[in-house]
Amino acid sequence: SSELTQDPVVSVALGQTVTITCQGDSLRSYYASWYQQRPGQAPLLVFYDKNSRPSGIPDRFSGTHSGLTAALTITGAQAEDEAEYYCQSRDSGGNYLVFGGGTKLTVL
Amino acid sequence: HLQLQESGPGLLKPSDTLSLSCSVSDDSISTSPYYWAWVRQAPGKGLEWIGSSSYRGNSFYNPSLTGRVSMSVDSSRRRISLRLISVTASDTAVYFCARDPGNSSTWYFDSWGQGTLVTVSS
């Protein structure tokens, strides 16, 4: 079982805003990173640390962090945003790395 | 733009040893504070971190694989290696190598290889 919990499935209407959440005790001490994975492809980093977005990632992707919860928000979801999204951080002891179970985002 | 490319045998038998390599396209392999990791994904499942290593030899592994896994970083050959002993069907997965810039307490991966499928079957 994962130390980071995500909702398995989330849907959003095209052009609307959606938030994907990640919960875990380790988030009390560490920020989460977020990855997008389309079928058959490698994961792609889309947001990390307190407020960092890699070069080339659209600014409609943003992240927040509060207490034991991290969130990835897509403002104005596009068809190409349909994918699996994984959060990742460290375990509560800070000794190893963990991924959330993933959230499948459907854009309607 | 960094490129990572995994390679290795695609089919193993139970109890075999899995050995994979990941070629790194630039000299960041021998630069601090980068770390290099292996992540796997079983068919239809989520991502699982296997372990991370630096070129200085610092390594740490997923506790669920302790005793079976080892990694190494060969900066002269620009290659990262993974070794997993006594494989079973549950080790069937796509194996990715990835780079951790090492500049954050969060640990994260900014570059990934395309992945290589390893199937364990008798």
Tab-separated table of C-alpha atoms in Angstrom:
chain	number	residue	atom	x	y	z
A	1	SER	CA	0.000	0.000	0.000
A	2	SER	CA	1.149	3.525	-0.771
A	3	GLU	CA	1.978	6.039	1.941
A	4	LEU	CA	0.495	8.695	-0.330
A	5	THR	CA	-3.215	8.463	-1.128
A	6	GLN	CA	-4.817	9.714	-4.322
A	7	ASP	CA	-8.346	9.450	-5.679
A	8	PRO	CA	-8.232	6.764	-8.386
A	9	VAL	CA	-10.434	8.569	-10.897
A	10	VAL	CA	-11.237	12.223	-11.529
A	11	SER	CA	-13.044	13.827	-14.451
A	12	VAL	CA	-13.300	17.382	-15.731
A	13	ALA	CA	-15.164	19.085	-18.519
A	14	LEU	CA	-13.042	20.555	-21.278
A	15	GLY	CA	-11.911	24.054	-20.325
A	16	GLN	CA	-12.869	23.717	-16.688
A	17	THR	CA	-10.648	23.592	-13.628
A	18	VAL	CA	-9.775	20.385	-11.816
A	19	THR	CA	-7.814	19.646	-8.660
A	20	ILE	CA	-6.086	16.345	-7.968
A	21	THR	CA	-5.153	15.707	-4.357
A	22	CYS	CA	-2.544	13.661	-2.549
A	23	GLN	CA	-2.633	12.905	1.175
A	24	GLY	CA	-0.018	11.468	3.473
A	25	ASP	CA	1.711	11.953	6.801
A	26	SER	CA	5.043	12.626	5.103
A	27	LEU	CA	3.577	15.733	3.498
A	28	ARG	CA	3.756	17.340	6.914
A	29	SER	CA	7.509	17.541	6.326
A	30	TYR	CA	8.039	17.358	2.574
A	31	TYR	CA	6.549	18.881	-0.546
A	32	ALA	CA	5.115	16.680	-3.264
A	33	SER	CA	6.190	16.385	-6.864
A	34	TRP	CA	3.678	15.659	-9.614
A	35	TYR	CA	4.046	13.590	-12.779
A	36	GLN	CA	1.828	13.195	-15.809
A	37	GLN	CA	1.902	9.862	-17.588
A	38	ARG	CA	0.116	9.217	-20.845
A	39	PRO	CA	-0.437	5.605	-21.983
A	40	GLY	CA	2.733	3.985	-23.214
A	41	GLN	CA	4.916	6.917	-22.230
A	42	ALA	CA	7.363	7.717	-19.469
A	43	PRO	CA	6.240	9.976	-16.635
A	44	LEU	CA	6.728	13.708	-17.119
A	45	LEU	CA	7.432	16.079	-14.233
A	46	VAL	CA	4.790	18.833	-14.224
A	47	PHE	CA	5.203	20.469	-10.801
A	48	TYR	CA	7.535	20.184	-7.822
A	49	ASP	CA	8.595	21.746	-4.561
A	50	LYS	CA	6.612	24.612	-3.088
A	51	ASN	CA	5.987	26.422	-6.357
A	52	SER	CA	8.097	25.152	-9.251
A	53	ARG	CA	7.074	24.258	-12.762
A	54	PRO	CA	9.615	22.754	-15.193
A	55	SER	CA	10.415	24.612	-18.354
A	56	GLY	CA	7.930	23.805	-21.087
A	57	ILE	CA	5.064	22.874	-18.770
A	58	PRO	CA	2.025	25.082	-19.396
A	59	ASP	CA	1.193	27.538	-16.650
A	60	ARG	CA	-2.284	26.045	-16.340
A	61	PHE	CA	-0.575	23.474	-14.073
A	62	SER	CA	-0.097	24.686	-10.508
A	63	GLY	CA	0.459	23.138	-7.113
A	64	THR	CA	-0.470	23.837	-3.532
A	65	HIS	CA	0.421	22.322	-0.200
A	66	SER	CA	-1.290	22.486	3.161
A	67	GLY	CA	-0.779	20.243	6.151
A	68	LEU	CA	-0.988	16.632	5.065
A	69	THR	CA	-2.373	17.396	1.615
A	70	ALA	CA	-0.773	18.379	-1.667
A	71	ALA	CA	-2.807	19.333	-4.692
A	72	LEU	CA	-2.246	19.743	-8.417
A	73	THR	CA	-4.649	22.102	-10.163
A	74	ILE	CA	-5.197	22.316	-13.895
A	75	THR	CA	-6.895	25.575	-14.805
A	76	GLY	CA	-8.679	25.257	-18.119
A	77	ALA	CA	-8.137	21.554	-18.762
A	78	GLN	CA	-7.308	20.571	-22.332
A	79	ALA	CA	-7.919	17.300	-24.113
A	80	GLU	CA	-4.198	16.531	-24.005
A	81	ASP	CA	-4.245	16.701	-20.214
A	82	GLU	CA	-6.109	13.399	-20.088
A	83	ALA	CA	-3.587	11.106	-18.411
A	84	GLU	CA	-2.595	9.402	-15.186
A	85	TYR	CA	-1.180	11.744	-12.547
A	86	TYR	CA	1.117	10.611	-9.756
A	87	CYS	CA	2.246	12.477	-6.685
A	88	GLN	CA	5.604	11.621	-5.132
A	89	SER	CA	7.460	12.557	-2.006
A	90	ARG	CA	9.549	11.032	0.726
A	91	ASP	CA	8.345	8.652	3.392
A	92	SER	CA	7.574	9.939	6.869
A	93	GLY	CA	11.058	9.076	8.086
A	94	GLY	CA	12.652	10.785	5.117
A	95	ASN	CA	14.610	7.668	4.250
A	96	TYR	CA	13.099	6.648	0.963
A	97	LEU	CA	10.904	7.802	-1.867
A	98	VAL	CA	7.228	7.003	-2.358
A	99	PHE	CA	4.649	7.473	-5.088
A	100	GLY	CA	0.931	7.861	-4.725
A	101	GLY	CA	-1.278	5.264	-6.341
A	102	GLY	CA	-2.138	7.567	-9.237
A	103	THR	CA	-5.218	9.455	-10.423
A	104	LYS	CA	-6.684	8.815	-13.843
A	105	LEU	CA	-7.908	12.123	-15.209
A	106	THR	CA	-10.604	12.059	-17.867
A	107	VAL	CA	-11.346	15.220	-19.844
A	108	LEU	CA	-14.968	15.162	-20.989
B	1	HIS	CA	18.663	18.092	-23.336
B	2	LEU	CA	19.501	15.003	-21.291
B	3	GLN	CA	18.654	11.633	-22.791
B	4	LEU	CA	18.405	8.404	-20.864
B	5	GLN	CA	18.173	5.020	-22.564
B	6	GLU	CA	17.511	1.745	-20.761
B	7	SER	CA	18.664	-1.597	-22.115
B	8	GLY	CA	18.665	-5.213	-21.032
B	9	PRO	CA	17.076	-8.617	-21.572
B	10	GLY	CA	13.348	-8.502	-22.031
B	11	LEU	CA	12.603	-12.021	-20.818
B	12	LEU	CA	13.830	-13.790	-17.699
B	13	LYS	CA	12.962	-17.014	-15.926
B	14	PRO	CA	12.012	-17.182	-12.243
B	15	SER	CA	15.106	-17.159	-9.992
B	16	ASP	CA	17.196	-15.409	-12.681
B	17	THR	CA	19.092	-12.197	-12.023
B	18	LEU	CA	17.815	-9.066	-13.713
B	19	SER	CA	20.567	-6.771	-15.003
B	20	LEU	CA	19.697	-3.494	-16.694
B	21	SER	CA	21.756	-0.561	-17.914
B	22	CYS	CA	20.839	3.040	-18.528
B	23	SER	CA	23.024	5.191	-20.752
B	24	VAL	CA	23.288	8.871	-19.899
B	25	SER	CA	23.878	11.366	-22.697
B	26	ASP	CA	25.840	14.022	-20.810
B	27	ASP	CA	28.382	14.542	-18.033
B	28	SER	CA	25.794	15.203	-15.360
B	29	ILE	CA	26.298	11.569	-14.363
B	30	SER	CA	29.534	12.598	-12.647
B	31	THR	CA	28.316	15.874	-11.243
B	32	SER	CA	27.097	16.580	-7.759
B	33	PRO	CA	24.475	16.692	-6.483
B	34	TYR	CA	22.710	14.539	-9.078
B	35	TYR	CA	21.266	11.202	-8.100
B	36	TRP	CA	20.199	8.465	-10.486
B	37	ALA	CA	17.232	6.227	-9.908
B	38	TRP	CA	15.337	3.216	-11.130
B	39	VAL	CA	11.546	3.198	-11.055
B	40	ARG	CA	9.348	0.363	-12.241
B	41	GLN	CA	5.747	-0.051	-13.249
B	42	ALA	CA	4.002	-3.400	-13.331
B	43	PRO	CA	1.440	-3.832	-16.130
B	44	GLY	CA	-1.611	-1.709	-15.381
B	45	LYS	CA	-0.192	-0.590	-12.025
B	46	GLY	CA	1.386	2.498	-10.519
B	47	LEU	CA	4.964	3.648	-10.185
B	48	GLU	CA	7.313	2.021	-7.694
B	49	TRP	CA	10.653	3.498	-6.725
B	50	ILE	CA	13.423	0.893	-6.688
B	51	GLY	CA	16.398	2.917	-5.531
B	52	SER	CA	18.726	5.851	-6.085
B	53	SER	CA	22.492	6.203	-6.349
B	54	SER	CA	25.061	8.923	-6.859
B	55	TYR	CA	28.356	8.693	-8.709
B	56	ARG	CA	30.070	8.976	-5.330
B	57	GLY	CA	28.597	5.618	-4.386
B	58	ASN	CA	25.815	6.705	-2.061
B	59	SER	CA	22.901	4.345	-2.601
B	60	PHE	CA	19.567	3.747	-0.942
B	61	TYR	CA	16.857	1.310	-1.847
B	62	ASN	CA	13.194	0.598	-1.436
B	63	PRO	CA	12.903	-1.386	1.801
B	64	SER	CA	10.627	-3.887	0.057
B	65	LEU	CA	13.560	-4.870	-2.189
B	66	THR	CA	16.373	-4.778	0.362
B	67	GLY	CA	18.643	-7.751	-0.019
B	68	ARG	CA	17.738	-8.331	-3.662
B	69	VAL	CA	18.671	-5.044	-5.302
B	70	SER	CA	21.871	-3.184	-6.008
B	71	MET	CA	22.720	-0.202	-8.184
B	72	SER	CA	25.899	1.358	-9.463
B	73	VAL	CA	26.908	4.461	-11.360
B	74	ASP	CA	29.800	4.221	-13.838
B	75	SER	CA	30.669	7.783	-14.757
B	76	SER	CA	33.464	6.766	-17.144
B	77	ARG	CA	30.980	4.853	-19.279
B	78	ARG	CA	28.086	7.196	-18.520
B	79	ARG	CA	26.043	4.238	-17.389
B	80	ILE	CA	23.763	3.394	-14.497
B	81	SER	CA	23.225	-0.246	-13.649
B	82	LEU	CA	20.527	-2.144	-11.825
B	83	ARG	CA	20.816	-5.657	-10.487
B	84	LEU	CA	17.882	-7.548	-8.990
B	85	ILE	CA	18.407	-11.136	-7.895
B	86	SER	CA	15.960	-14.029	-7.563
B	87	VAL	CA	13.276	-12.527	-9.750
B	88	THR	CA	9.694	-13.763	-9.729
B	89	ALA	CA	6.654	-13.019	-11.853
B	90	SER	CA	5.913	-10.062	-9.583
B	91	ASP	CA	9.060	-8.375	-10.906
B	92	THR	CA	7.509	-8.179	-14.371
B	93	ALA	CA	7.355	-4.483	-15.157
B	94	VAL	CA	8.541	-1.624	-17.295
B	95	TYR	CA	11.765	-0.364	-15.746
B	96	PHE	CA	12.610	3.327	-16.045
B	97	CYS	CA	15.817	5.128	-15.188
B	98	ALA	CA	15.504	8.736	-14.060
B	99	ARG	CA	17.577	11.664	-12.842
B	100	ASP	CA	17.108	13.450	-9.528
B	101	PRO	CA	18.742	16.887	-9.612
B	102	GLY	CA	19.526	16.492	-5.921
B	103	ASN	CA	18.791	20.128	-5.197
B	104	SER	CA	15.633	19.658	-3.188
B	105	SER	CA	14.737	17.966	0.084
B	106	THR	CA	11.690	16.597	-1.726
B	107	TRP	CA	13.633	14.466	-4.211
B	108	TYR	CA	12.096	14.500	-7.676
B	109	PHE	CA	12.871	13.293	-11.186
B	110	ASP	CA	13.321	15.839	-13.960
B	111	SER	CA	14.355	13.420	-16.710
B	112	TRP	CA	13.216	9.900	-17.525
B	113	GLY	CA	14.181	7.209	-19.979
B	114	GLN	CA	11.524	5.674	-22.202
B	115	GLY	CA	11.529	2.473	-20.160
B	116	THR	CA	12.224	-1.153	-20.952
B	117	LEU	CA	9.828	-4.042	-20.402
B	118	VAL	CA	11.094	-6.997	-18.419
B	119	THR	CA	8.935	-10.100	-18.307
B	120	VAL	CA	9.584	-12.931	-15.852
B	121	SER	CA	8.034	-16.165	-17.025
B	122	SER	CA	8.890	-19.838	-17.082
